Amino acid sequence: MTTDLAIETAGLVKVFGENRAVDGVDLAVPTGTVYGVLGPNGAGKTTTVKMLATLLRPDGGEARVFGKDVIKDPDAVRSRVSLTGQYASVDEDLTGSENLILLARLLGHSKPAARDRSAQLLEAFGLTEAAGRQVKNYSGGMRRRIDIAASILNTPDLLFLDEPTTGLDPRSRNQVWDIVRAVVAQGTTVMLTTQYLDEADHLASRIAVIDHGKVIAEGTKGELKASVGSGAVHLRLRDAAQRADAEQVLAAALNAVVQLDPDPLALTARVNGHGTEQGAAEQAARALAELARSGITVDNFSLGQPSLDEVFLALTDKSGRAQASADTKEAVA
C-alpha cells in the first residue's frame, strides 16, 4: 500500500446472481483530495463505495483503505471512514439538534461534548435557526446538510459522499459544494460519486469514469478532456433552416459526430487536431471555410476544450458499443 493513498483497489469484483455489478475495478485515491467517480445509473458506483465502506463483502480482488484490508481488518477501516448515502439517514421525527446529539452520544461523546459539537456543526452548516425543527420539515438542501453534518461528528479521515446533491436546486448544491471544500481543507479525503458532470468538474482533482462495472477512464479533468480530442467547436447559425446542411458540412470537414444542441441555431462537434491545440485550430478554420463556401452564415463561433459532459458521453458511448459487441460475441459463441 502506497502511504499517500487513501484507497487502493486491484481487480475489485462484486457479483449479484448473474450480474457482475463491479467487474475488476482498480483505483488509487490520493489522500487529502476529492476523488470523483462518474458513471450512469447501474454502472457500479454505489456498489464500489459500499465495498470500500465495508457494507458489502467483495467477491474478488483486493481493497485497502489507509493500508487496511476491507475484508481482513474491517473494524480498522470503519474507524477511519464515514458514509453519506443517496438518502437522508437521520431520524425525521427528531429535530436537527436532537439527531446530532443522539449520534454524538452513540459515538462516545459526553452529554456536554455532544451538545457543543452539535451546536458547532449546526452553525457551520447554516442550520442554527432550524435546530429545533423536526427534520421532516427541512428542505431537501437542509436535509443533505444535516446528513453530512452527522457524517463528520467525529472528523473522518475518509468521507464517502454517494450522489449527495441529487434532486437539489442550484443554490443548495452550491452550499453542499462549499461544505465539501471545507471538509477537505481540514484534511479529510472525499470520494464523491455523482451523475452531475459540473459537480465533478468543480470539486474533483482526479476522476474515474465507471461503466458496466469497469473503470473505462481515469485521470485529471484535463487528461480526460484531452483523451477525447483537442477541442470542441461551438457554432451558432444565423438561420435555423441551415442547421441540417451545417451538420453535414461539419461532419465531413471534421470527420466527427456533430451534436445538435437544444438551441435550434447551435451545433457542437469535437475536433481532434492530431492531439494538439494548433492542429485543432487549423481544423476548425478549415471547417469554417467549408461552411462559408456552402453559403451557411455563422453568427458565433468558439473553439475550446471539450466539456466534461462531452467527455462523459464520448467515453460511455464507446464503452456501451464495446459491451454490446462483447455480448453479441458471447451470444453467438
Short mmCIF file of C-alpha atoms in Angstrom, two decimals:
data_model
loop_
_atom_site.label_atom_id
_atom_site.label_comp_id
_atom_site.label_asym_id
_atom_site.label_seq_id
_atom_site.Cartn_x
_atom_site.Cartn_y
_atom_site.Cartn_z
CA MET A 1 0.00 0.00 0.00
CA THR A 2 1.42 3.39 -1.02
CA THR A 3 1.49 5.69 2.00
CA ASP A 4 -0.02 8.68 0.17
CA LEU A 5 -3.09 6.74 -0.97
CA ALA A 6 -6.34 6.72 0.98
CA ILE A 7 -7.85 3.96 -1.19
CA GLU A 8 -6.19 1.32 -3.32
CA THR A 9 -8.07 -1.45 -5.12
CA ALA A 10 -6.98 -4.13 -7.56
CA GLY A 11 -9.42 -6.21 -9.57
CA LEU A 12 -12.33 -5.49 -7.22
CA VAL A 13 -15.38 -7.63 -8.04
CA LYS A 14 -18.95 -7.89 -6.77
CA VAL A 15 -21.48 -10.31 -8.25
CA PHE A 16 -25.24 -10.43 -7.72
CA GLY A 17 -26.54 -13.61 -9.31
CA GLU A 18 -25.52 -13.39 -12.97
CA ASN A 19 -24.84 -9.65 -12.78
CA ARG A 20 -21.21 -8.57 -12.28
CA ALA A 21 -22.08 -5.21 -10.75
CA VAL A 22 -18.39 -4.44 -10.21
CA ASP A 23 -16.08 -6.15 -12.66
CA GLY A 24 -12.39 -5.69 -11.87
CA VAL A 25 -12.17 -2.09 -10.61
CA ASP A 26 -8.69 -0.66 -10.00
CA LEU A 27 -8.50 2.61 -8.07
CA ALA A 28 -5.77 4.70 -6.45
CA VAL A 29 -7.16 7.64 -4.46
CA PRO A 30 -4.63 10.18 -3.11
CA THR A 31 -5.09 11.43 0.44
CA GLY A 32 -6.40 14.94 1.09
CA THR A 33 -8.26 15.26 -2.21
CA VAL A 34 -11.72 14.98 -3.71
CA TYR A 35 -11.80 11.93 -5.97
CA GLY A 36 -14.77 11.86 -8.32
CA VAL A 37 -16.44 8.68 -9.54
CA LEU A 38 -18.72 9.21 -12.52
CA GLY A 39 -21.00 6.78 -14.28
CA PRO A 40 -24.55 6.25 -15.50
CA ASN A 41 -27.22 4.55 -13.37
CA GLY A 42 -26.28 0.93 -12.69
CA ALA A 43 -22.62 1.47 -13.53
CA GLY A 44 -21.40 0.07 -10.20
CA LYS A 45 -20.57 3.31 -8.36
CA THR A 46 -22.62 2.74 -5.21
CA THR A 47 -21.67 -0.95 -5.01
CA THR A 48 -18.00 0.03 -5.13
CA VAL A 49 -18.49 2.56 -2.33
CA LYS A 50 -20.33 0.02 -0.18
CA MET A 51 -17.49 -2.46 -0.52
CA LEU A 52 -14.90 0.17 0.40
CA ALA A 53 -17.01 1.20 3.40
CA THR A 54 -17.24 -2.49 4.49
CA LEU A 55 -21.03 -2.62 3.97
CA LEU A 56 -20.66 -5.27 1.24
CA ARG A 57 -18.10 -8.06 1.07
CA PRO A 58 -16.16 -8.19 -2.21
CA ASP A 59 -16.35 -11.39 -4.25
CA GLY A 60 -12.91 -10.91 -5.73
CA GLY A 61 -9.88 -8.65 -5.90
CA GLU A 62 -8.34 -6.57 -3.15
CA ALA A 63 -9.26 -3.28 -1.48
CA ARG A 64 -7.36 -1.33 1.15
CA VAL A 65 -8.28 1.87 2.95
CA PHE A 66 -5.29 3.63 4.51
CA GLY A 67 -3.46 0.34 4.18
CA LYS A 68 -6.11 -1.74 5.96
CA ASP A 69 -7.76 -4.61 4.10
CA VAL A 70 -11.55 -4.17 3.95
CA ILE A 71 -12.09 -7.92 4.45
CA LYS A 72 -9.33 -8.80 6.91
CA ASP A 73 -9.50 -5.68 9.06
CA PRO A 74 -12.96 -4.09 8.62
CA ASP A 75 -13.05 -2.54 12.12
CA ALA A 76 -9.87 -0.58 11.41
CA VAL A 77 -11.40 0.67 8.16
CA ARG A 78 -14.68 1.68 9.82
CA SER A 79 -12.84 3.64 12.48
CA ARG A 80 -11.47 5.99 9.81
CA VAL A 81 -14.35 6.39 7.35
CA SER A 82 -17.84 7.85 7.19
CA LEU A 83 -20.55 7.48 4.56
CA THR A 84 -23.33 9.78 3.43
CA GLY A 85 -25.60 7.81 1.12
CA GLN A 86 -28.09 8.90 -1.50
CA TYR A 87 -30.92 9.25 1.01
CA ALA A 88 -31.14 11.00 4.36
CA SER A 89 -30.14 8.68 7.19
CA VAL A 90 -31.18 10.89 10.11
CA ASP A 91 -34.42 10.42 12.08
CA GLU A 92 -37.07 12.67 10.54
CA ASP A 93 -39.15 12.78 13.74
CA LEU A 94 -36.27 14.27 15.73
CA THR A 95 -35.06 17.85 15.45
CA GLY A 96 -31.76 18.65 13.82
CA SER A 97 -30.16 19.23 17.19
CA GLU A 98 -31.60 16.03 18.68
CA ASN A 99 -30.28 13.98 15.76
CA LEU A 100 -26.73 15.27 16.11
CA ILE A 101 -26.69 14.96 19.90
CA LEU A 102 -28.02 11.38 19.74
CA LEU A 103 -25.43 10.34 17.17
CA ALA A 104 -22.63 12.09 19.04
CA ARG A 105 -23.58 10.20 22.22
CA LEU A 106 -23.56 6.91 20.27
CA LEU A 107 -20.06 7.81 19.09
CA GLY A 108 -18.90 8.15 22.70
CA HIS A 109 -19.16 11.89 23.36
CA SER A 110 -20.22 13.02 26.83
CA LYS A 111 -23.52 14.94 27.10
CA PRO A 112 -21.85 18.37 27.27
CA ALA A 113 -19.45 17.48 24.44
CA ALA A 114 -22.32 16.16 22.29
CA ARG A 115 -24.29 19.39 22.77
CA ASP A 116 -21.22 21.51 21.97
CA ARG A 117 -20.36 19.52 18.85
CA SER A 118 -23.97 19.62 17.68
CA ALA A 119 -24.16 23.40 18.10
CA GLN A 120 -20.82 23.83 16.35
CA LEU A 121 -21.90 21.85 13.29
CA LEU A 122 -25.35 23.40 13.10
CA GLU A 123 -23.74 26.84 13.00
CA ALA A 124 -21.10 25.80 10.47
CA PHE A 125 -23.76 24.33 8.17
CA GLY A 126 -26.14 27.29 8.49
CA LEU A 127 -28.76 25.30 10.40
CA THR A 128 -28.81 27.05 13.77
CA GLU A 129 -32.22 28.63 13.19
CA ALA A 130 -33.64 25.24 12.18
CA ALA A 131 -32.00 23.33 15.06
CA GLY A 132 -35.28 22.97 16.97
CA ARG A 133 -37.39 21.90 13.99
CA GLN A 134 -38.14 18.29 13.07
CA VAL A 135 -36.03 17.12 10.14
CA LYS A 136 -39.18 16.07 8.25
CA ASN A 137 -39.91 19.80 7.90
CA TYR A 138 -36.49 20.56 6.39
CA SER A 139 -36.00 21.38 2.72
CA GLY A 140 -34.03 18.98 0.53
CA GLY A 141 -30.88 21.07 0.82
CA MET A 142 -31.18 21.29 4.60
CA ARG A 143 -31.59 17.51 4.84
CA ARG A 144 -28.40 16.94 2.88
CA ARG A 145 -26.53 19.40 5.08
CA ILE A 146 -27.71 17.75 8.32
CA ASP A 147 -26.84 14.37 6.80
CA ILE A 148 -23.27 15.47 6.04
CA ALA A 149 -23.00 17.11 9.46
CA ALA A 150 -23.94 13.76 11.03
CA SER A 151 -21.17 12.10 8.98
CA ILE A 152 -18.46 14.33 10.40
CA LEU A 153 -19.42 14.42 14.09
CA ASN A 154 -16.12 12.63 14.52
CA THR A 155 -13.98 14.05 11.72
CA PRO A 156 -13.29 11.07 9.43
CA ASP A 157 -10.07 10.53 7.52
CA LEU A 158 -12.16 9.43 4.53
CA LEU A 159 -15.69 10.57 3.71
CA PHE A 160 -17.77 8.76 1.09
CA LEU A 161 -20.40 11.03 -0.50
CA ASP A 162 -22.72 8.98 -2.68
CA GLU A 163 -24.59 11.38 -5.01
CA PRO A 164 -25.02 13.96 -2.22
CA THR A 165 -26.76 16.64 -4.32
CA THR A 166 -29.29 14.54 -6.25
CA GLY A 167 -32.54 16.48 -6.59
CA LEU A 168 -31.22 19.70 -5.06
CA ASP A 169 -31.74 23.15 -6.52
CA PRO A 170 -28.62 25.09 -7.70
CA ARG A 171 -28.35 27.17 -4.51
CA SER A 172 -28.47 24.07 -2.28
CA ARG A 173 -25.96 22.27 -4.50
CA ASN A 174 -23.53 25.18 -4.15
CA GLN A 175 -23.95 25.08 -0.38
CA VAL A 176 -23.08 21.37 -0.34
CA TRP A 177 -20.06 22.06 -2.57
CA ASP A 178 -18.83 24.66 -0.09
CA ILE A 179 -19.18 22.11 2.70
CA VAL A 180 -17.17 19.54 0.74
CA ARG A 181 -14.38 22.06 0.14
CA ALA A 182 -14.33 22.96 3.84
CA VAL A 183 -14.14 19.29 4.86
CA VAL A 184 -11.20 18.67 2.52
CA ALA A 185 -9.46 21.81 3.77
CA GLN A 186 -9.50 20.18 7.23
CA GLY A 187 -7.55 17.20 5.85
CA THR A 188 -10.34 14.72 5.06
CA THR A 189 -10.20 12.75 1.82
CA VAL A 190 -13.52 12.65 -0.07
CA MET A 191 -14.69 10.05 -2.57
CA LEU A 192 -17.60 11.61 -4.43
CA THR A 193 -19.94 9.66 -6.68
CA THR A 194 -22.12 11.81 -8.88
CA GLN A 195 -24.04 12.00 -12.14
CA TYR A 196 -23.61 15.78 -12.28
CA LEU A 197 -20.66 16.45 -14.54
CA ASP A 198 -20.26 20.05 -13.40
CA GLU A 199 -20.08 18.81 -9.81
CA ALA A 200 -17.05 16.66 -10.58
CA ASP A 201 -15.59 19.49 -12.67
CA HIS A 202 -15.85 21.92 -9.73
CA LEU A 203 -14.74 19.63 -6.91
CA ALA A 204 -12.64 16.66 -8.01
CA SER A 205 -8.89 16.73 -8.62
CA ARG A 206 -9.00 13.27 -10.22
CA ILE A 207 -11.92 11.41 -11.76
CA ALA A 208 -12.67 7.77 -12.56
CA VAL A 209 -15.40 7.01 -15.09
CA ILE A 210 -17.14 3.68 -14.41
CA ASP A 211 -19.46 1.90 -16.83
CA HIS A 212 -20.72 -1.70 -16.78
CA GLY A 213 -18.75 -2.27 -13.58
CA LYS A 214 -15.38 -1.30 -15.10
CA VAL A 215 -13.19 1.78 -14.93
CA ILE A 216 -13.17 2.97 -18.54
CA ALA A 217 -11.11 6.13 -17.96
CA GLU A 218 -9.21 7.79 -15.10
CA GLY A 219 -7.21 10.96 -14.67
CA THR A 220 -7.36 14.67 -14.04
CA LYS A 221 -10.07 16.73 -15.72
CA GLY A 222 -7.54 17.98 -18.26
CA GLU A 223 -6.34 14.47 -19.06
CA LEU A 224 -9.88 13.17 -19.57
CA LYS A 225 -10.79 16.10 -21.78
CA ALA A 226 -7.65 15.62 -23.87
CA SER A 227 -8.44 11.91 -24.26
CA VAL A 228 -11.48 12.60 -26.47
CA GLY A 229 -10.00 15.37 -28.63
CA SER A 230 -8.03 18.57 -28.55
CA GLY A 231 -11.06 20.81 -28.58
CA ALA A 232 -14.71 21.35 -29.28
CA VAL A 233 -16.20 23.67 -31.89
CA HIS A 234 -19.35 25.53 -30.87
CA LEU A 235 -21.31 27.25 -33.64
CA ARG A 236 -24.38 29.44 -33.70
CA LEU A 237 -26.01 29.95 -37.08
CA ARG A 238 -27.99 32.91 -38.31
CA ASP A 239 -30.70 30.74 -39.90
CA ALA A 240 -32.08 27.64 -38.15
CA ALA A 241 -33.18 26.27 -41.52
CA GLN A 242 -29.50 25.79 -42.43
CA ARG A 243 -28.67 23.60 -39.44
CA ALA A 244 -29.14 20.26 -41.24
CA ASP A 245 -26.80 21.40 -44.04
CA ALA A 246 -24.32 22.76 -41.49
CA GLU A 247 -24.35 19.42 -39.69
CA GLN A 248 -23.40 17.57 -42.89
CA VAL A 249 -20.65 20.04 -43.80
CA LEU A 250 -19.15 19.96 -40.30
CA ALA A 251 -19.28 16.18 -40.07
CA ALA A 252 -17.40 15.88 -43.37
CA ALA A 253 -14.89 18.64 -42.65
CA LEU A 254 -14.05 17.48 -39.12
CA ASN A 255 -14.62 13.75 -39.60
CA ALA A 256 -16.56 13.86 -36.34
CA VAL A 257 -20.04 13.34 -34.95
CA VAL A 258 -21.90 16.65 -34.72
CA GLN A 259 -24.15 17.28 -31.72
CA LEU A 260 -27.34 19.26 -32.24
CA ASP A 261 -27.74 21.49 -29.20
CA PRO A 262 -31.13 22.35 -27.63
CA ASP A 263 -30.81 25.82 -29.19
CA PRO A 264 -32.12 25.30 -32.78
CA LEU A 265 -29.36 27.55 -34.08
CA ALA A 266 -26.47 25.82 -32.30
CA LEU A 267 -24.17 22.87 -33.10
CA THR A 268 -21.19 21.34 -31.34
CA ALA A 269 -18.50 19.00 -32.65
CA ARG A 270 -15.30 17.56 -31.22
CA VAL A 271 -12.05 18.40 -33.00
CA ASN A 272 -9.14 16.00 -32.81
CA GLY A 273 -6.47 18.15 -34.43
CA HIS A 274 -3.97 15.27 -34.20
CA GLY A 275 -3.80 15.80 -30.43
CA THR A 276 -2.58 19.43 -30.48
CA GLU A 277 -4.31 22.75 -29.90
CA GLN A 278 -2.72 24.20 -33.05
CA GLY A 279 -3.99 21.27 -35.10
CA ALA A 280 -7.46 21.70 -33.64
CA ALA A 281 -7.45 25.41 -34.53
CA GLU A 282 -6.38 24.69 -38.12
CA GLN A 283 -9.04 22.00 -38.50
CA ALA A 284 -11.71 24.33 -37.12
CA ALA A 285 -10.62 27.10 -39.50
CA ARG A 286 -10.97 24.75 -42.48
CA ALA A 287 -14.45 23.76 -41.28
CA LEU A 288 -15.48 27.43 -41.10
CA ALA A 289 -14.21 27.97 -44.63
CA GLU A 290 -16.25 25.00 -45.86
CA LEU A 291 -19.37 26.40 -44.19
CA ALA A 292 -18.80 29.77 -45.88
CA ARG A 293 -18.30 28.10 -49.28
CA SER A 294 -21.60 26.28 -48.74
CA GLY A 295 -23.39 29.56 -48.14
CA ILE A 296 -24.02 28.90 -44.45
CA THR A 297 -23.79 32.01 -42.26
CA VAL A 298 -22.21 31.58 -38.82
CA ASP A 299 -23.04 34.32 -36.30
CA ASN A 300 -20.95 32.99 -33.43
CA PHE A 301 -18.01 30.60 -33.26
CA SER A 302 -15.80 29.35 -30.43
CA LEU A 303 -13.15 26.67 -30.01
CA GLY A 304 -12.38 25.33 -26.55
CA GLN A 305 -11.64 22.20 -24.58
CA PRO A 306 -14.42 19.58 -24.58
CA SER A 307 -16.73 19.92 -21.61
CA LEU A 308 -16.82 17.12 -19.07
CA ASP A 309 -20.32 16.36 -20.36
CA GLU A 310 -18.87 15.72 -23.81
CA VAL A 311 -16.10 13.58 -22.32
CA PHE A 312 -18.62 11.53 -20.35
CA LEU A 313 -20.88 10.98 -23.36
CA ALA A 314 -17.96 10.03 -25.59
CA LEU A 315 -16.49 7.57 -23.09
CA THR A 316 -19.74 5.89 -22.08
CA ASP A 317 -20.90 5.67 -25.70
CA LYS A 318 -17.64 3.93 -26.60
CA SER A 319 -17.98 1.65 -23.57
CA GLY A 320 -21.58 0.84 -24.48
CA ARG A 321 -20.62 -0.14 -28.02
CA ALA A 322 -17.79 -2.35 -26.73
CA GLN A 323 -20.12 -4.04 -24.23
CA ALA A 324 -22.74 -4.63 -26.90
CA SER A 325 -20.10 -6.18 -29.17
CA ALA A 326 -18.91 -8.46 -26.36
CA ASP A 327 -22.49 -9.52 -25.56
CA THR A 328 -23.09 -10.32 -29.25
CA LYS A 329 -19.95 -12.45 -29.50
CA GLU A 330 -20.89 -14.32 -26.32
CA ALA A 331 -24.40 -14.99 -27.64
CA VAL A 332 -23.04 -16.27 -30.94
CA ALA A 333 -20.48 -18.48 -29.18
#
